């Protein structure tokens, strides 16, 4: 192990052991005690946010699976408590969206699975499965768990486990209301990727400059966000930590050079790498939702700092982000019907992003464009350098505003399409970004929700180098 790696992994092992023991100590009580104390210890609990006692799920009477939900999936809104600040940022969840039982009993109601089968010449035939439980441990939708597993015949693997808990939730007679901005996430992952690509530095690299390398990565991460001074307020603080070990190897992509041969020094500096990252940020956020917003915007700053890494080097990535979402007249539907929770609304959205690296960082951590979230017409990490700028625009339209009923209790909530355009570039400094030519891509995507928190996205992007398909949960911004 590289110098300083023990310093990184011993605290990580202790942290993981604490989380596992706490969560496993009881069906609900252990995690409840840990996460109830967390915001208090940070001094961020606003007035009234901890005044609502947690309700034992066993004490809730049996209810109809359609309680609070119309036959077409519409959720009529109910009166909220008068003392709520920013009630539009509290999400109403009727009892019908919180059915009791195990993950099989709640399948396609609060438990969603997505199987994927594929074949790629470089990685072989493979399959994957995503399992998302938005009511993990029957916690009245206060906890979320997602597991992703994939494997191919050539040995490409991916295992990712993410757990999330929201801090602020209040019981109503007909369900619960939940504030989305204050939460904690814990993620554990192992991936073995055979065909990572690297093209060199700068916006002028050619697609023929493509090289390939394989990558093995094990990581553990915790992220925390909290609105302040009170739940639902405009200001949001975020911080987190990530420890990882990354090893590189020969690439498996057919017909391209190995990165180790084409960029030997750059490759060696990024191999057998251990690092500990500390993240912090603050944003001003007026959006009505953190998952699928219909109005409002954000502007924020953040830093990812690495105090411990191989060879005792130091580095950081600074970022500035902004977005704005506007509600527009619906094209293929009539819009909301009275007061309802999560109504069908069409939108236009814009996003801007700036990144700059400082210090000594491996090439795979530098700002890059391409893939599922930036320049979606290009493959992942198509353009890399010390600084990047990116802008996106999307028109989001619901085609089936009330979704598709599968059974009396199971339905796809909503189906829509999105038209998008991306533009961006990279450079060796933020000032030099103004001197580089812009790169463009455009495309179309499908948006499908089983729940506002469970949006499935398929995007096909086009650029001067061809097309790129990406499949993800959640919006690109």
CSV table of C-alpha atoms in Angstrom, one decimal:
chain,number,residue,atom,x,y,z
A,1,UNK,CA,0.0,0.0,0.0
A,2,UNK,CA,1.2,3.5,-0.8
A,3,UNK,CA,2.6,5.9,1.8
A,4,UNK,CA,-0.2,7.2,4.0
A,5,UNK,CA,-2.7,4.6,2.9
A,6,UNK,CA,-3.1,3.2,6.4
A,7,UNK,CA,-4.0,6.7,7.7
A,8,UNK,CA,-6.8,6.7,5.2
A,9,UNK,CA,-8.2,3.2,5.6
A,10,UNK,CA,-8.1,2.7,9.4
A,11,UNK,CA,-10.6,5.6,10.1
A,12,UNK,CA,-12.7,4.3,7.1
A,13,UNK,CA,-12.8,0.8,8.5
A,14,UNK,CA,-13.9,2.2,11.9
A,15,UNK,CA,-16.6,4.3,10.4
A,16,UNK,CA,-18.0,1.5,8.2
A,17,UNK,CA,-18.0,-0.8,11.3
A,18,UNK,CA,-19.9,1.8,13.3
A,19,UNK,CA,-22.5,2.3,10.6
A,20,UNK,CA,-23.0,-1.5,10.1
A,21,UNK,CA,-23.3,-2.2,13.8
A,22,UNK,CA,-25.7,0.7,14.4
A,23,UNK,CA,-28.0,-0.2,11.5
A,24,UNK,CA,-27.9,-3.9,12.4
A,25,UNK,CA,-28.5,-3.5,16.1
A,26,UNK,CA,-32.3,-3.3,15.7
A,27,UNK,CA,-34.9,-3.1,12.9
A,28,UNK,CA,-35.3,0.6,13.2
A,29,UNK,CA,-34.2,1.9,16.6
A,30,UNK,CA,-30.4,1.9,16.0
A,31,UNK,CA,-30.3,4.0,12.9
A,32,UNK,CA,-33.0,6.2,14.3
A,33,UNK,CA,-30.9,7.0,17.4
A,34,UNK,CA,-27.8,7.6,15.2
A,35,UNK,CA,-29.5,9.9,12.7
A,36,UNK,CA,-31.6,11.8,15.3
A,37,UNK,CA,-28.4,12.8,17.1
A,38,UNK,CA,-26.5,13.7,14.0
A,39,UNK,CA,-28.1,17.1,13.1
A,40,UNK,CA,-28.3,18.0,16.8
A,41,UNK,CA,-24.6,17.4,17.2
A,42,UNK,CA,-23.9,19.7,14.2
A,43,UNK,CA,-26.1,22.4,15.7
A,44,UNK,CA,-28.3,22.7,12.6
A,45,UNK,CA,-31.7,21.7,13.8
A,46,UNK,CA,-34.0,24.6,13.4
A,47,UNK,CA,-36.9,25.5,15.7
A,48,UNK,CA,-39.6,22.9,15.6
A,49,UNK,CA,-37.7,20.5,13.4
A,50,UNK,CA,-37.2,17.9,16.1
A,51,UNK,CA,-40.6,18.4,17.8
A,52,UNK,CA,-42.3,15.6,15.9
A,53,UNK,CA,-41.9,12.2,17.5
A,54,UNK,CA,-41.1,9.2,15.2
A,55,UNK,CA,-44.1,7.0,14.7
A,56,UNK,CA,-43.7,3.2,15.2
A,57,UNK,CA,-44.7,1.7,11.8
A,58,UNK,CA,-46.3,-1.2,13.8
A,59,UNK,CA,-48.7,1.2,15.4
A,60,UNK,CA,-50.2,2.4,12.1
A,61,UNK,CA,-53.5,0.7,11.2
A,62,UNK,CA,-53.8,-1.4,8.1
A,63,UNK,CA,-55.1,0.7,5.2
A,64,UNK,CA,-56.1,0.4,1.6
A,65,UNK,CA,-53.2,0.5,-0.9
A,66,UNK,CA,-55.1,3.3,-2.7
A,67,UNK,CA,-55.7,5.5,0.4
A,68,UNK,CA,-55.2,9.1,-0.7
A,69,UNK,CA,-54.7,8.3,-4.3
A,70,UNK,CA,-57.2,8.6,-7.1
A,71,UNK,CA,-57.8,5.7,-9.6
A,72,UNK,CA,-55.8,7.6,-12.3
A,73,UNK,CA,-52.8,8.1,-9.9
A,74,UNK,CA,-53.6,11.7,-9.0
A,75,UNK,CA,-52.8,12.5,-5.4
A,76,UNK,CA,-55.1,15.2,-4.0
A,77,UNK,CA,-53.3,17.6,-1.7
A,78,UNK,CA,-54.3,17.9,2.0
A,79,UNK,CA,-53.9,20.9,4.3
A,80,UNK,CA,-50.4,21.3,5.7
A,81,UNK,CA,-49.7,22.6,9.3
A,82,UNK,CA,-49.8,26.3,9.6
A,83,UNK,CA,-46.3,26.6,11.1
A,84,UNK,CA,-44.5,25.2,8.1
A,85,UNK,CA,-42.0,27.6,6.4
A,86,UNK,CA,-41.9,27.1,2.6
A,87,UNK,CA,-44.7,24.4,2.5
A,88,UNK,CA,-44.1,24.0,-1.3
A,89,UNK,CA,-40.8,22.3,-0.4
A,90,UNK,CA,-42.4,19.7,1.9
A,91,UNK,CA,-43.6,16.6,0.0
A,92,UNK,CA,-46.9,15.0,0.9
A,93,UNK,CA,-46.9,11.2,0.9
A,94,UNK,CA,-50.3,9.6,1.5
A,95,UNK,CA,-50.7,6.4,3.4
A,96,UNK,CA,-51.4,4.6,0.1
A,97,UNK,CA,-47.8,5.3,-1.0
A,98,UNK,CA,-46.4,3.5,2.1
A,99,UNK,CA,-47.8,0.0,2.0
A,100,UNK,CA,-46.6,-2.4,4.6
A,101,UNK,CA,-44.7,-5.6,4.0
A,102,UNK,CA,-41.4,-6.9,2.6
A,103,UNK,CA,-39.8,-5.9,-0.6
A,104,UNK,CA,-41.8,-8.4,-2.5
A,105,UNK,CA,-45.1,-7.3,-1.0
A,106,UNK,CA,-44.2,-3.7,-2.0
A,107,UNK,CA,-42.9,-4.5,-5.5
A,108,UNK,CA,-43.4,-1.6,-8.0
A,109,UNK,CA,-45.1,0.4,-5.2
A,110,UNK,CA,-42.1,1.3,-3.0
A,111,UNK,CA,-39.6,-1.2,-4.3
A,112,UNK,CA,-38.5,-0.9,-7.9
A,113,UNK,CA,-36.2,-3.2,-9.9
A,114,UNK,CA,-34.6,-2.6,-13.3
A,115,UNK,CA,-32.9,-5.6,-15.0
A,116,UNK,CA,-30.5,-4.8,-17.9
A,117,UNK,CA,-29.0,-7.2,-20.4
A,118,UNK,CA,-26.3,-6.2,-22.9
A,119,UNK,CA,-23.5,-7.3,-25.1
A,120,UNK,CA,-20.4,-5.3,-25.9
A,121,UNK,CA,-17.5,-6.7,-27.9
A,122,UNK,CA,-14.9,-5.4,-25.5
A,123,UNK,CA,-16.5,-6.5,-22.2
A,124,UNK,CA,-18.6,-9.5,-23.3
A,125,UNK,CA,-22.2,-10.4,-22.6
A,126,UNK,CA,-23.5,-9.1,-19.3
A,127,UNK,CA,-26.4,-8.2,-17.1
A,128,UNK,CA,-27.2,-5.9,-14.3
A,129,UNK,CA,-29.9,-5.4,-11.7
A,130,UNK,CA,-30.9,-2.2,-9.9
A,131,UNK,CA,-33.0,-2.6,-6.8
A,132,UNK,CA,-34.4,0.6,-5.2
A,133,UNK,CA,-36.4,0.6,-2.0
A,134,UNK,CA,-37.8,4.0,-1.3
A,135,UNK,CA,-39.4,2.8,2.0
A,136,UNK,CA,-36.5,0.9,3.4
A,137,UNK,CA,-37.2,-0.8,6.8
A,138,UNK,CA,-40.8,0.4,6.5
A,139,UNK,CA,-39.8,3.8,7.8
A,140,UNK,CA,-42.7,5.8,6.5
A,141,UNK,CA,-40.6,6.8,3.5
A,142,UNK,CA,-37.9,8.4,5.6
A,143,UNK,CA,-35.2,6.0,4.4
A,144,UNK,CA,-34.0,4.9,0.9
A,145,UNK,CA,-31.8,2.0,-0.2
A,146,UNK,CA,-30.4,1.3,-3.7
A,147,UNK,CA,-28.4,-1.7,-4.8
A,148,UNK,CA,-26.8,-1.9,-8.2
A,149,UNK,CA,-25.1,-5.1,-9.4
A,150,UNK,CA,-23.7,-6.0,-12.8
A,151,UNK,CA,-21.3,-8.6,-14.3
A,152,UNK,CA,-20.0,-9.5,-17.7
A,153,UNK,CA,-18.4,-12.7,-19.2
A,154,UNK,CA,-15.1,-10.9,-19.5
A,155,UNK,CA,-15.0,-9.9,-15.8
A,156,UNK,CA,-16.3,-6.4,-15.7
A,157,UNK,CA,-18.1,-5.9,-12.4
A,158,UNK,CA,-20.0,-3.2,-10.5
A,159,UNK,CA,-21.5,-3.3,-7.0
A,160,UNK,CA,-22.9,-0.1,-5.5
A,161,UNK,CA,-24.9,0.2,-2.3
A,162,UNK,CA,-26.4,3.5,-1.3
A,163,UNK,CA,-28.4,4.3,1.8
A,164,UNK,CA,-30.2,7.6,2.4
A,165,UNK,CA,-32.2,9.1,5.3
A,166,UNK,CA,-34.1,12.4,5.4
A,167,UNK,CA,-34.0,14.3,8.7
A,168,UNK,CA,-37.2,16.2,8.8
A,169,UNK,CA,-40.6,14.4,8.6
A,170,UNK,CA,-44.0,15.0,10.2
A,171,UNK,CA,-47.0,12.8,10.5
A,172,UNK,CA,-50.5,13.9,9.3
A,173,UNK,CA,-53.7,12.1,9.7
A,174,UNK,CA,-53.6,10.8,6.1
A,175,UNK,CA,-49.9,10.3,5.6
A,176,UNK,CA,-46.6,12.2,6.2
A,177,UNK,CA,-44.9,15.3,4.9
A,178,UNK,CA,-41.2,15.3,4.3
A,179,UNK,CA,-38.6,18.1,3.7
A,180,UNK,CA,-36.2,17.0,0.9
A,181,UNK,CA,-33.2,19.2,1.5
A,182,UNK,CA,-31.8,17.8,4.8
A,183,UNK,CA,-30.4,14.3,4.4
A,184,UNK,CA,-27.4,12.0,4.8
A,185,UNK,CA,-26.1,9.4,2.3
A,186,UNK,CA,-23.7,6.5,2.8
A,187,UNK,CA,-22.3,4.8,-0.3
A,188,UNK,CA,-20.1,1.7,-0.6
A,189,UNK,CA,-18.9,0.5,-4.0
A,190,UNK,CA,-16.6,-1.8,-5.8
A,191,UNK,CA,-16.1,-1.6,-9.6
A,192,UNK,CA,-13.9,-3.3,-12.1
A,193,UNK,CA,-14.1,-1.5,-15.4
A,194,UNK,CA,-12.3,-2.8,-18.5
A,195,UNK,CA,-12.7,0.0,-20.9
A,196,UNK,CA,-12.0,3.4,-19.4
A,197,UNK,CA,-11.0,5.9,-22.1
A,198,UNK,CA,-8.5,8.7,-22.2
A,199,UNK,CA,-7.8,11.0,-25.1
A,200,UNK,CA,-5.2,13.3,-23.7
A,201,UNK,CA,-5.6,16.9,-22.5
A,202,UNK,CA,-7.4,19.8,-24.0
A,203,UNK,CA,-10.4,20.4,-26.3
A,204,UNK,CA,-8.5,19.8,-29.5
A,205,UNK,CA,-7.9,16.1,-29.1
A,206,UNK,CA,-9.2,13.9,-31.9
A,207,UNK,CA,-11.3,10.8,-31.6
A,208,UNK,CA,-8.4,8.9,-33.1
A,209,UNK,CA,-6.4,9.8,-30.0
A,210,UNK,CA,-8.4,7.3,-28.0
A,211,UNK,CA,-6.6,5.1,-25.6
A,212,UNK,CA,-7.9,2.5,-23.1
A,213,UNK,CA,-7.2,1.3,-19.6
A,214,UNK,CA,-8.9,-0.9,-17.0
A,215,UNK,CA,-9.7,0.4,-13.5
A,216,UNK,CA,-10.4,-1.3,-10.2
A,217,UNK,CA,-12.0,1.0,-7.6
A,218,UNK,CA,-13.1,0.4,-4.0
A,219,UNK,CA,-14.6,3.4,-2.2
A,220,UNK,CA,-16.7,4.5,0.8
A,221,UNK,CA,-18.5,7.8,1.0
A,222,UNK,CA,-20.7,9.8,3.3
A,223,UNK,CA,-22.5,13.0,2.2
A,224,UNK,CA,-24.6,15.3,4.3
A,225,UNK,CA,-26.9,18.3,3.3
A,226,UNK,CA,-28.9,20.5,5.6
A,227,UNK,CA,-31.0,23.6,4.9
A,228,UNK,CA,-30.6,26.4,7.4
A,229,UNK,CA,-31.6,28.1,9.5
A,230,UNK,CA,-34.8,26.1,9.4
A,231,UNK,CA,-36.1,23.1,7.4
A,232,UNK,CA,-37.0,24.1,3.8
A,233,UNK,CA,-35.1,27.4,3.9
A,234,UNK,CA,-33.2,28.7,0.8
A,235,UNK,CA,-29.7,28.2,2.0
A,236,UNK,CA,-28.3,24.6,2.0
A,237,UNK,CA,-24.9,23.6,3.5
A,238,UNK,CA,-23.3,20.4,2.3
A,239,UNK,CA,-20.2,18.4,3.4
A,240,UNK,CA,-18.9,14.9,3.0
A,241,UNK,CA,-15.9,12.6,2.9
A,242,UNK,CA,-14.8,9.9,0.5
A,243,UNK,CA,-12.0,7.3,0.8
A,244,UNK,CA,-10.9,5.2,-2.2
A,245,UNK,CA,-8.3,2.9,-3.6
A,246,UNK,CA,-7.8,2.9,-7.4
A,247,UNK,CA,-5.6,0.5,-9.4
A,248,UNK,CA,-5.2,0.8,-13.2
A,249,UNK,CA,-4.3,-1.9,-15.7
A,250,UNK,CA,-4.2,-2.7,-19.4
A,251,UNK,CA,-7.2,-1.6,-21.5
A,252,UNK,CA,-9.5,-4.0,-23.2
A,253,UNK,CA,-11.0,-1.7,-25.9
A,254,UNK,CA,-10.4,-3.2,-29.4
A,255,UNK,CA,-8.3,-1.4,-31.9
A,256,UNK,CA,-6.9,1.4,-29.6
A,257,UNK,CA,-3.6,1.9,-27.8
A,258,UNK,CA,-3.2,1.2,-24.1
A,259,UNK,CA,-3.1,4.4,-22.0
A,260,UNK,CA,0.0,3.1,-20.3
A,261,UNK,CA,1.9,3.1,-23.6
A,262,UNK,CA,0.6,6.3,-25.0
A,263,UNK,CA,0.8,8.4,-21.8
A,264,UNK,CA,3.4,6.4,-19.6
A,265,UNK,CA,4.1,9.2,-17.1
A,266,UNK,CA,0.5,10.3,-16.7
A,267,UNK,CA,-0.6,6.7,-16.3
A,268,UNK,CA,2.1,5.8,-13.7
A,269,UNK,CA,1.2,8.9,-11.6
A,270,UNK,CA,-2.4,7.8,-11.5
A,271,UNK,CA,-1.9,4.0,-10.7
A,272,UNK,CA,-2.1,2.3,-7.3
A,273,UNK,CA,-3.7,5.4,-5.8
A,274,UNK,CA,-5.2,5.9,-2.4
A,275,UNK,CA,-6.9,9.1,-1.4
A,276,UNK,CA,-9.2,10.7,1.2
A,277,UNK,CA,-11.4,13.5,0.0
A,278,UNK,CA,-13.2,16.1,2.0
A,279,UNK,CA,-16.1,18.0,0.4
A,280,UNK,CA,-17.8,21.2,1.3
A,281,UNK,CA,-20.3,23.5,-0.3
A,282,UNK,CA,-23.1,26.1,0.0
A,283,UNK,CA,-25.9,27.0,-2.3
A,284,UNK,CA,-28.9,29.3,-2.6
A,285,UNK,CA,-31.7,27.0,-3.7
A,286,UNK,CA,-35.3,28.1,-4.5
A,287,UNK,CA,-36.4,25.0,-6.4
A,288,UNK,CA,-39.7,23.3,-5.4
A,289,UNK,CA,-38.1,19.9,-5.4
A,290,UNK,CA,-34.6,18.3,-5.2
A,291,UNK,CA,-35.5,15.4,-7.4
A,292,UNK,CA,-37.8,16.6,-10.1
A,293,UNK,CA,-38.2,20.4,-9.9
A,294,UNK,CA,-40.8,22.4,-11.8
A,295,UNK,CA,-39.7,25.9,-10.9
A,296,UNK,CA,-37.0,27.8,-9.1
A,297,UNK,CA,-33.2,27.8,-9.4
A,298,UNK,CA,-29.9,27.4,-7.7
A,299,UNK,CA,-26.5,29.0,-7.4
A,300,UNK,CA,-23.7,27.5,-5.4
A,301,UNK,CA,-20.0,27.0,-4.8
A,302,UNK,CA,-18.1,24.0,-3.6
A,303,UNK,CA,-14.7,22.5,-3.0
A,304,UNK,CA,-13.4,18.9,-3.1
A,305,UNK,CA,-10.1,18.9,-1.2
A,306,UNK,CA,-7.7,15.9,-0.8
A,307,UNK,CA,-5.7,16.2,2.4
A,308,UNK,CA,-4.3,12.6,2.1
A,309,UNK,CA,-3.3,10.9,-1.1
A,310,UNK,CA,-0.5,8.8,-2.5
A,311,UNK,CA,3.0,10.4,-2.3
A,312,UNK,CA,1.5,12.9,0.3
A,313,UNK,CA,0.5,15.4,-2.4
A,314,UNK,CA,-2.4,17.8,-2.0
A,315,UNK,CA,-5.0,19.0,-4.5
A,316,UNK,CA,-8.5,20.3,-4.8
A,317,UNK,CA,-11.2,21.0,-7.3
A,318,UNK,CA,-13.2,24.2,-7.1
A,319,UNK,CA,-16.7,24.4,-8.6
A,320,UNK,CA,-19.5,26.9,-9.3
A,321,UNK,CA,-22.9,25.7,-10.4
A,322,UNK,CA,-26.2,27.4,-11.3
A,323,UNK,CA,-29.6,26.3,-12.7
A,324,UNK,CA,-33.0,27.7,-13.4
A,325,UNK,CA,-36.3,25.9,-14.2
A,326,UNK,CA,-39.4,27.6,-15.6
A,327,UNK,CA,-42.9,26.2,-15.8
A,328,UNK,CA,-44.4,26.4,-19.3
A,329,UNK,CA,-47.8,25.7,-20.8
A,330,UNK,CA,-48.3,22.0,-21.3
A,331,UNK,CA,-48.1,20.6,-24.8
A,332,UNK,CA,-49.7,17.2,-24.7
A,333,UNK,CA,-51.9,17.3,-21.6
A,334,UNK,CA,-54.1,19.7,-19.6
A,335,UNK,CA,-51.8,20.2,-16.6
A,336,UNK,CA,-52.8,19.8,-12.9
A,337,UNK,CA,-56.3,19.0,-11.8
A,338,UNK,CA,-57.0,21.1,-8.8
A,339,UNK,CA,-54.6,21.0,-5.9
A,340,UNK,CA,-52.5,17.9,-6.1
A,341,UNK,CA,-49.1,16.5,-5.0
A,342,UNK,CA,-46.6,16.2,-7.9
A,343,UNK,CA,-48.8,17.4,-10.7
A,344,UNK,CA,-47.8,16.9,-14.4
A,345,UNK,CA,-46.0,20.1,-15.4
A,346,UNK,CA,-43.9,20.8,-18.5
A,347,UNK,CA,-40.7,22.8,-18.0
A,348,UNK,CA,-37.7,24.4,-19.6
A,349,UNK,CA,-34.4,24.1,-17.7
A,350,UNK,CA,-31.0,25.6,-17.9
A,351,UNK,CA,-27.8,24.7,-16.1
A,352,UNK,CA,-24.2,26.2,-15.9
A,353,UNK,CA,-21.1,24.6,-14.4
A,354,UNK,CA,-17.5,25.7,-13.9
A,355,UNK,CA,-14.7,23.5,-12.6
A,356,UNK,CA,-11.0,24.2,-11.9
A,357,UNK,CA,-8.3,21.9,-10.4
A,358,UNK,CA,-5.4,23.1,-8.2
A,359,UNK,CA,-2.4,21.2,-6.8
A,360,UNK,CA,-1.4,17.7,-7.8
A,361,UNK,CA,-4.1,15.4,-9.0
A,362,UNK,CA,-4.1,12.2,-11.1
A,363,UNK,CA,-5.5,12.5,-14.6
A,364,UNK,CA,-8.7,10.6,-13.9
A,365,UNK,CA,-9.8,13.2,-11.2
A,366,UNK,CA,-9.4,16.3,-13.4
A,367,UNK,CA,-12.5,18.1,-14.8
A,368,UNK,CA,-13.8,16.3,-17.8
A,369,UNK,CA,-16.8,16.4,-20.2
A,370,UNK,CA,-18.7,13.7,-22.0
A,371,UNK,CA,-21.0,10.9,-20.9
A,372,UNK,CA,-24.3,10.9,-19.0
A,373,UNK,CA,-24.3,14.4,-17.5
A,374,UNK,CA,-22.2,16.6,-19.8
A,375,UNK,CA,-21.8,16.8,-23.6
A,376,UNK,CA,-24.1,13.7,-23.8
A,377,UNK,CA,-23.3,13.2,-27.5
A,378,UNK,CA,-19.7,12.2,-26.6
A,379,UNK,CA,-18.4,9.1,-24.7
A,380,UNK,CA,-17.5,9.5,-21.0
A,381,UNK,CA,-14.4,11.6,-20.2
A,382,UNK,CA,-14.0,12.5,-23.8
A,383,UNK,CA,-12.3,15.9,-23.0
A,384,UNK,CA,-10.1,16.4,-19.9
A,385,UNK,CA,-8.0,19.3,-18.6
A,386,UNK,CA,-7.4,21.4,-15.5
A,387,UNK,CA,-10.6,23.5,-16.0
A,388,UNK,CA,-14.0,23.0,-17.7
A,389,UNK,CA,-17.1,24.9,-18.5
A,390,UNK,CA,-20.5,23.4,-19.4
A,391,UNK,CA,-24.0,24.5,-20.1
A,392,UNK,CA,-27.2,22.5,-20.7
A,393,UNK,CA,-30.7,23.3,-21.8
A,394,UNK,CA,-33.7,20.9,-21.7
A,395,UNK,CA,-37.3,21.0,-22.7
A,396,UNK,CA,-39.1,18.5,-20.6
A,397,UNK,CA,-42.6,17.4,-21.6
A,398,UNK,CA,-45.0,14.7,-20.2
A,399,UNK,CA,-46.5,12.5,-22.9
A,400,UNK,CA,-48.5,10.3,-20.5
A,401,UNK,CA,-49.3,12.6,-17.6
A,402,UNK,CA,-51.1,10.0,-15.6
A,403,UNK,CA,-48.8,7.2,-16.5
A,404,UNK,CA,-49.7,3.6,-17.2
A,405,UNK,CA,-51.7,1.4,-14.8
A,406,UNK,CA,-50.2,-2.1,-14.5
A,407,UNK,CA,-52.6,-3.4,-11.8
A,408,UNK,CA,-55.0,-1.7,-9.4
A,409,UNK,CA,-52.1,-0.8,-7.1
A,410,UNK,CA,-49.1,-0.8,-9.4
A,411,UNK,CA,-48.6,1.9,-12.0
A,412,UNK,CA,-45.9,3.8,-13.9
A,413,UNK,CA,-46.6,7.3,-12.5
A,414,UNK,CA,-45.6,9.3,-15.6
A,415,UNK,CA,-43.9,9.0,-19.0
A,416,UNK,CA,-42.3,11.9,-20.8
A,417,UNK,CA,-39.7,13.0,-23.3
A,418,UNK,CA,-36.9,15.6,-23.2
A,419,UNK,CA,-35.1,17.5,-25.9
A,420,UNK,CA,-31.6,18.7,-24.8
A,421,UNK,CA,-28.6,20.6,-26.0
A,422,UNK,CA,-25.2,20.8,-24.4
A,423,UNK,CA,-22.2,23.0,-24.9
A,424,UNK,CA,-18.8,23.2,-23.2
A,425,UNK,CA,-15.1,23.1,-23.4
A,426,UNK,CA,-11.9,22.4,-21.3
A,427,UNK,CA,-8.7,24.3,-20.9
A,428,UNK,CA,-5.6,24.4,-18.7
A,429,UNK,CA,-7.0,27.3,-16.6
A,430,UNK,CA,-10.4,29.0,-16.1
A,431,UNK,CA,-9.2,32.2,-17.8
A,432,UNK,CA,-8.2,30.2,-20.9
A,433,UNK,CA,-11.7,28.8,-21.2
A,434,UNK,CA,-12.7,32.0,-23.0
A,435,UNK,CA,-10.1,31.3,-25.7
A,436,UNK,CA,-11.2,27.8,-26.6
A,437,UNK,CA,-13.8,26.7,-29.2
A,438,UNK,CA,-17.1,25.5,-27.8
A,439,UNK,CA,-18.0,21.8,-28.3
A,440,UNK,CA,-21.7,20.9,-28.8
A,441,UNK,CA,-24.1,18.0,-28.6
A,442,UNK,CA,-27.8,17.6,-28.7
A,443,UNK,CA,-30.3,14.8,-28.3
A,444,UNK,CA,-33.6,13.3,-27.1
A,445,UNK,CA,-34.4,11.3,-24.0
A,446,UNK,CA,-37.2,9.4,-22.3
A,447,UNK,CA,-38.2,10.1,-18.7
A,448,UNK,CA,-40.3,7.6,-16.7
A,449,UNK,CA,-41.2,7.8,-13.1
A,450,UNK,CA,-42.6,5.2,-10.7
A,451,UNK,CA,-42.4,7.9,-8.0
A,452,UNK,CA,-41.0,11.5,-7.9
A,453,UNK,CA,-37.9,10.1,-6.2
A,454,UNK,CA,-37.5,7.3,-8.8
A,455,UNK,CA,-37.0,8.8,-12.2
A,456,UNK,CA,-35.5,6.5,-14.9
A,457,UNK,CA,-33.7,8.4,-17.7
A,458,UNK,CA,-32.6,7.2,-21.2
A,459,UNK,CA,-30.7,9.8,-23.3
A,460,UNK,CA,-29.4,9.5,-26.8
A,461,UNK,CA,-27.0,12.3,-27.6
A,462,UNK,CA,-25.4,13.3,-31.0
A,463,UNK,CA,-22.2,15.1,-31.8
A,464,UNK,CA,-19.9,15.5,-34.7
A,465,UNK,CA,-18.2,12.2,-33.6
A,466,UNK,CA,-21.4,10.2,-33.6
A,467,UNK,CA,-23.9,9.2,-30.9
A,468,UNK,CA,-23.8,8.1,-27.3
A,469,UNK,CA,-26.4,6.2,-25.3
A,470,UNK,CA,-26.7,6.8,-21.5
A,471,UNK,CA,-29.0,5.2,-19.0
A,472,UNK,CA,-29.3,6.6,-15.5
A,473,UNK,CA,-31.6,7.3,-12.5
A,474,UNK,CA,-32.3,10.9,-11.9
A,475,UNK,CA,-32.0,14.0,-14.0
A,476,UNK,CA,-28.7,15.2,-15.5
A,477,UNK,CA,-29.2,18.5,-13.5
